[in-house]
Coordinates of C-alpha atoms and ligand atoms in Angstrom, one line a residue:
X4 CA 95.7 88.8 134.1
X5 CA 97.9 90.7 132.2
X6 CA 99.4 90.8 128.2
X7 CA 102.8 90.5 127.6
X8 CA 104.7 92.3 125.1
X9 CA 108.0 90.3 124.0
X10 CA 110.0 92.2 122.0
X11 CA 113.8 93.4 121.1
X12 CA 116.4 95.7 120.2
X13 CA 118.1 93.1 118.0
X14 CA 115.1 93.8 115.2
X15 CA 116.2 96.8 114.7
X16 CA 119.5 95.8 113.8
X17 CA 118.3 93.7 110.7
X18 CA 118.5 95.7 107.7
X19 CA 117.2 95.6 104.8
X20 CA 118.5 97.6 101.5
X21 CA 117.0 100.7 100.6
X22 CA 113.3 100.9 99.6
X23 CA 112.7 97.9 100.8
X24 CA 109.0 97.3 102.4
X25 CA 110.1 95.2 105.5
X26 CA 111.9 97.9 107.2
X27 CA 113.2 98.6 110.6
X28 CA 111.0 101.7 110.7
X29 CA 108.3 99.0 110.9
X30 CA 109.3 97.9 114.6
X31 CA 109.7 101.7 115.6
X32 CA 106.2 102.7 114.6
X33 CA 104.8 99.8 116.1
X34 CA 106.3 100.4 119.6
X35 CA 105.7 103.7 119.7
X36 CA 101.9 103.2 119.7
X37 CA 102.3 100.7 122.5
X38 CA 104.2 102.8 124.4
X39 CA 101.9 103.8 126.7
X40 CA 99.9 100.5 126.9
X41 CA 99.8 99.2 130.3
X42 CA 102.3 95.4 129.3
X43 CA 104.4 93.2 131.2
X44 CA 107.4 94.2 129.1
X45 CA 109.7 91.2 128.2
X46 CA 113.0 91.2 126.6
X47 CA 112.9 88.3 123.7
X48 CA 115.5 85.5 124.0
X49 CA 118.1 84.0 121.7
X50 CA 116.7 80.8 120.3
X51 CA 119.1 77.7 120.2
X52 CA 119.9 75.6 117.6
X53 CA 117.5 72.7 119.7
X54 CA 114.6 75.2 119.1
X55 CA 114.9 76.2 115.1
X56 CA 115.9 72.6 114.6
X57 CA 111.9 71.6 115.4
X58 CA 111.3 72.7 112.5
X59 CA 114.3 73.5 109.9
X60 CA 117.4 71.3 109.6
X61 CA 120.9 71.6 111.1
X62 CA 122.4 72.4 107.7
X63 CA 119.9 75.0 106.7
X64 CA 120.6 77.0 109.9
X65 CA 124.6 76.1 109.1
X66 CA 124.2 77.5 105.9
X67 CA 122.6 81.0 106.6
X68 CA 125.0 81.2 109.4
X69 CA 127.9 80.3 106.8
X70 CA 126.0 83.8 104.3
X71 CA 125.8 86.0 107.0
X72 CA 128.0 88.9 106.2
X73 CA 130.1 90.9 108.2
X74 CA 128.9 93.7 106.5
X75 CA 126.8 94.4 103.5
X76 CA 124.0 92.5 102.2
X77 CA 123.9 88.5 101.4
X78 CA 120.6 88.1 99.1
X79 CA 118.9 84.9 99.7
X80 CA 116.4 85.1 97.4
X81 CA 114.7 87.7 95.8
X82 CA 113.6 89.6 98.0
X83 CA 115.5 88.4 101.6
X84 CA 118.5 89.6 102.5
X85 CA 120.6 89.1 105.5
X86 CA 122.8 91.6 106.9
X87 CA 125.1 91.0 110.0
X88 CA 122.4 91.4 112.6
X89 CA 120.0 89.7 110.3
X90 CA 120.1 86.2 112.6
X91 CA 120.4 87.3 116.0
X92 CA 117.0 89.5 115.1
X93 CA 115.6 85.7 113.3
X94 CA 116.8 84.3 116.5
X95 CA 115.2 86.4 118.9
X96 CA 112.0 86.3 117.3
X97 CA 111.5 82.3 117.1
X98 CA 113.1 83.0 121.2
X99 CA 110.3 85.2 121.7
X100 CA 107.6 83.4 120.7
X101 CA 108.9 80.4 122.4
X102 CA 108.9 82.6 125.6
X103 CA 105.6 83.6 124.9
X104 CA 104.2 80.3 124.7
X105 CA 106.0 79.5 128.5
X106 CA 104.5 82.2 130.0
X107 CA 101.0 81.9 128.3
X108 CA 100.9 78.2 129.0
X109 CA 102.8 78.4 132.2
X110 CA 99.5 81.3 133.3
X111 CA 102.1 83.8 133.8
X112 CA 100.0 86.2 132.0
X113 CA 96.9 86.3 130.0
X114 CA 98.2 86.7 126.4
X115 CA 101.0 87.7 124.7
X116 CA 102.1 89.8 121.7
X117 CA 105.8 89.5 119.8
X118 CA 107.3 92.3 118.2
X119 CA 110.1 91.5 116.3
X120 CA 111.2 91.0 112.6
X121 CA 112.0 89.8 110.2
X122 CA 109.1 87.9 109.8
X123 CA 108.8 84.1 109.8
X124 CA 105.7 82.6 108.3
X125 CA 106.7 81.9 104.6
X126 CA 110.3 80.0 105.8
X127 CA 109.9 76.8 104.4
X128 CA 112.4 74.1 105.9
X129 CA 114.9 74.6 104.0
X130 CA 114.5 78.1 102.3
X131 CA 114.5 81.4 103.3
X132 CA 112.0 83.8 101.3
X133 CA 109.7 86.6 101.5
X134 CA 111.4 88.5 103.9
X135 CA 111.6 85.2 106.3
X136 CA 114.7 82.8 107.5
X137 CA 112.9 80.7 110.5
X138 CA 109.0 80.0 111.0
X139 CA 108.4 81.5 114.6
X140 CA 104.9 80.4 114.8
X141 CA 105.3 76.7 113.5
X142 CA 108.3 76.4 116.3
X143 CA 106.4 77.8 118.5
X144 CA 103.7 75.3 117.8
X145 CA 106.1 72.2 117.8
X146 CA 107.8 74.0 120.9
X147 CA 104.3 74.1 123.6
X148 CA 103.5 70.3 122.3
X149 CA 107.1 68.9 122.0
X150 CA 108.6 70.0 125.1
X151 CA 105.2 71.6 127.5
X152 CA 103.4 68.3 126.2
X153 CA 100.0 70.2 124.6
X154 CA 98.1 67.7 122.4
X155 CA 96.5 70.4 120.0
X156 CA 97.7 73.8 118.8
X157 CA 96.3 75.9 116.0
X158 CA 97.8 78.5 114.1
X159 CA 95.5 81.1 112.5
X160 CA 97.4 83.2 109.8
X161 CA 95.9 86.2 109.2
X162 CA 98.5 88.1 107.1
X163 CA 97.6 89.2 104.0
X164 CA 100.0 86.6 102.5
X165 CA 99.8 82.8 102.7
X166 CA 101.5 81.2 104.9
X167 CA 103.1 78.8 103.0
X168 CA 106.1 78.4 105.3
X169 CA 103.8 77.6 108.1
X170 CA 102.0 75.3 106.3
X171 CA 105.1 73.4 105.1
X172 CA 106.6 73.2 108.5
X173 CA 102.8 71.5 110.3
X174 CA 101.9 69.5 106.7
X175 CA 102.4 66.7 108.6
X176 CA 101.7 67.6 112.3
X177 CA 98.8 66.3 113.3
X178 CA 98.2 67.6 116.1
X179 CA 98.1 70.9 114.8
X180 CA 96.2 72.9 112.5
X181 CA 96.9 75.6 110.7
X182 CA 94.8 78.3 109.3
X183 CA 95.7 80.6 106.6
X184 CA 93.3 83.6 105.3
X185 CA 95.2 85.4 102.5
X186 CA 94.2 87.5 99.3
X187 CA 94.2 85.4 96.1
X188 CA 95.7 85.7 93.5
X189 CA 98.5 87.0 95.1
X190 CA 102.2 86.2 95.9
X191 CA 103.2 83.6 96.9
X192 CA 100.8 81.9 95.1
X193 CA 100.4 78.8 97.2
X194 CA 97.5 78.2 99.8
X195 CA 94.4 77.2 97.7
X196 CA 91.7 75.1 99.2
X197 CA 92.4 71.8 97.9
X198 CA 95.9 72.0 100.1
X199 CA 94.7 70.2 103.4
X200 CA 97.6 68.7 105.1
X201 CA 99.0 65.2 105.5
X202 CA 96.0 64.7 107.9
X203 CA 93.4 67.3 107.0
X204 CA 95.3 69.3 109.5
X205 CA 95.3 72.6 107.4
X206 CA 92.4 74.9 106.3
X207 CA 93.3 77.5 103.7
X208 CA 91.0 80.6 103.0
X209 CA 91.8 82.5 100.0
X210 CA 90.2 86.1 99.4
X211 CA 89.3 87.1 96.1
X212 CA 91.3 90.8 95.8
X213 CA 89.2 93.9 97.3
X214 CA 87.4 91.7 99.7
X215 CA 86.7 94.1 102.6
X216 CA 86.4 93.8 106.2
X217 CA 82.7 92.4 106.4
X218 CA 83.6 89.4 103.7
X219 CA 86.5 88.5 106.1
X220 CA 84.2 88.2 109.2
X221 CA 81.5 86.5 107.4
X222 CA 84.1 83.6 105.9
X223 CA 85.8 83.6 109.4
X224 CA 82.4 82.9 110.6
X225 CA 81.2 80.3 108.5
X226 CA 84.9 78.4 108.3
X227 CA 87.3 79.3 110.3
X228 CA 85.6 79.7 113.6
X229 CA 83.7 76.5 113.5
X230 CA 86.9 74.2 112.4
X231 CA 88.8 76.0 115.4
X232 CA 85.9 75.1 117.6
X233 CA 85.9 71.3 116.8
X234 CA 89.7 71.1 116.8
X235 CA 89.7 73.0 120.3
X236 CA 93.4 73.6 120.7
X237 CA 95.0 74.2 123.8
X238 CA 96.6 77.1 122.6
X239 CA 96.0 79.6 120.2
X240 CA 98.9 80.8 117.8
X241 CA 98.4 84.1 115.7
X242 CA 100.7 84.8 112.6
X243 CA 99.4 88.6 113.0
X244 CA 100.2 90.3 109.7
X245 CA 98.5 93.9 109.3
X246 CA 99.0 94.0 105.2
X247 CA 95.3 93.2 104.6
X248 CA 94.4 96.8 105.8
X249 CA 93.4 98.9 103.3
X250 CA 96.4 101.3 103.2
X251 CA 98.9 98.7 102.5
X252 CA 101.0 99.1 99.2
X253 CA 101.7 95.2 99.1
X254 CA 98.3 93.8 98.5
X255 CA 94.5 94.7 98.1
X256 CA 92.5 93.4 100.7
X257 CA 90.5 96.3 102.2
X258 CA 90.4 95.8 106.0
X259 CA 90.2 98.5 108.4
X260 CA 91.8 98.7 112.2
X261 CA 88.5 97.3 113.7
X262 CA 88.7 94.5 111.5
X263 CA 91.5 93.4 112.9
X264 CA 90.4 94.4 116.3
X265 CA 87.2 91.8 115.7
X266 CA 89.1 89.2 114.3
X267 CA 91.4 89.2 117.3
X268 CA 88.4 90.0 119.7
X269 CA 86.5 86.3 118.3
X270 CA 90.3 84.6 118.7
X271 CA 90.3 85.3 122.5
X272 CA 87.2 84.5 123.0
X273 CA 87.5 81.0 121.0
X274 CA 90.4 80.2 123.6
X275 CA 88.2 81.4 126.5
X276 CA 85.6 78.9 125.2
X277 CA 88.4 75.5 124.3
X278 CA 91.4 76.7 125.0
X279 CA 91.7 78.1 128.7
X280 CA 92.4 81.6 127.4
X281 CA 95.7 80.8 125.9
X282 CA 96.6 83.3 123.1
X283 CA 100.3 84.0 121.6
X284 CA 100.0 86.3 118.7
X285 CA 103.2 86.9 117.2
X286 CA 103.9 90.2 114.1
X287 CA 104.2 88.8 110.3
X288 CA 103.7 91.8 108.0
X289 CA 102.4 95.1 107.3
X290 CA 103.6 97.5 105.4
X291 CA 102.0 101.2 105.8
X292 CA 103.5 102.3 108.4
X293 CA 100.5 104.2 110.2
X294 CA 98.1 101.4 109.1
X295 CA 100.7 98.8 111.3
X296 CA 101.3 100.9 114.3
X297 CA 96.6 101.5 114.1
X298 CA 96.1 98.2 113.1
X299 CA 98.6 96.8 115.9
X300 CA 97.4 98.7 118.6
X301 CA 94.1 97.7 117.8
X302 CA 95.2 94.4 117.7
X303 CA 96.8 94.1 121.1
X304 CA 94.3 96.5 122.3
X305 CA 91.7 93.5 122.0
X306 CA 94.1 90.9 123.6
X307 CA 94.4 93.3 127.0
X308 CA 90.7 93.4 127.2
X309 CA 90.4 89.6 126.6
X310 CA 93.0 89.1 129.2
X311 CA 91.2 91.3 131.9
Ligands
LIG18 ZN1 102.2 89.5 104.3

């Protein structure tokens, strides 16, 4: 079967101001190294307010609607800005993911890759921050066992970053569990080990800074791998950020493309073993631009030949 890649014009209509790291050259990069990637190629839909609400509230998604400029920049927090095709892009990325999960679940295809910003996994439910406004993966989650009826999902967050917004939004989901690997110390601080989830349903990895590619793989194998195992989800969920490669200017984790080509290699085959297969991997960060657009292709590279 086949990988799908959901994606849409509408990300690169959400700017960002000058110099800053999440950037629409980002989504261009990206694509250009799929471009000749053999993909079912699907245009990523506009979330509703039904969707987002799964996970943030009505007046959250009324309030950055009620900031969205008509032009300019609106600041949100530090470092997250909405422009006028700031939501649309935040819409069609929680859309896409949701879409993903249909036609992963519904064995349309294989796999499935979304690439879209801005990113989602440090939304929180009521705030917007590091370069984030809704968290497409956790919807995604509450989406496949809300409304397709799953029992188990996991999210495995392998952005250099923790995912704190993810792990805010599934705190207390049972019947999912998140997994965060992240450099630490690092912004935004949050995702030590002693943060486990209402119902032990979250497993956070931190990275001490400099850790290269063969200290990921050996802590994936000793604790992220096994916990996935026993959980056995019926669908995988993959907050895919690429800023743990060793080119990245926002952190100092020292991964190289094939890292991220392994990690993404043992994912697949986890879901071959517990989870029929089901993958939906969806873009967080990364900020070289040539490290995203390696790193990425090597990424998706590893989903097609899982899905073959
Ligand atoms: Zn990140």
């Amino acid at each position: 079967m086949a990988t799908a890649l959901i994606t849409h014009d509408a990300a690169l209509r959400h700017e960002t101001p000058p110099g800053h790291p999440e950037r629409i050259a980002r989504i261009e990069h990206l694509l250009h190294a799929l471009a000749g990637f053999d993909l079912v190629r699907v245009a990523a839909q506009i979330a509703g307010d039904e969707d987002i609400e799964r996970c943030h509230p009505a007046s959250y998604i009324g309030s950055l609607e009620g900031h969205a400029p008509a032009r300019g920049f609106h600041q949100v927090d530090g470092d997250t800005f909405l422009s006028p095709g700031s939501l649309e892009a935040a819409r069609r990325g929680v859309g896409g993911v949701i879409e993903a999960v249909d036609m992963v679940v519904g064995g349309k295809v294989a796999n499935a890759f979304v690439a879209m910003r801005p990113p989602g996994h440090h939304a929180e439910r009521q705030k917007s921050m590091g370069f984030c406004f809704f968290g497409n993966a956790a919807i995604g989650a509450k989406y496949a066992l809300d409304v397709l009826g799953l029992e188990r999902v996991a999210v495995v967050d392998f952005d250099v970053h923790h995912g704190n917004g993810t792990q805010d939004l599934l705190w207390h989901e049972k019947r999912a569990l998140f997994v965060s690997s992240h450099q630490s110390p690092l912004w935004p601080g949050s995702g030590e080990p002693h943060e486990t989830g209402a119902h032990d349903n979250v497993l956070n990895v931190p990275l001490p800074p400099g850790s290269d590619g063969a200290r990921m793989r050996a802590v994936y194998e000793d604790r992220v791998f096994p916990r996935l195992k026993a959980f056995a989800p019926e669908l995988i969920i993959v907050s895919a950020g690429f800023d743990a490669h060793r080119a990245d200017p926002l952190a100092n984790l020292n991964w190289e493309n094939d890292d991220f080509a392994w990690v993404t290699e043992q994912l697949c085959a986890i879901a071959a073993e517990v989870s029929s297969g089901r993958v939906v991997s969806t873009l967080e960060g990364g900020y070289d631009l040539q490290a995203l657009s390696e790193a990425g292709a090597a990424h998706v590279a590893a989903l097609m030949e899982a899905g073959r």
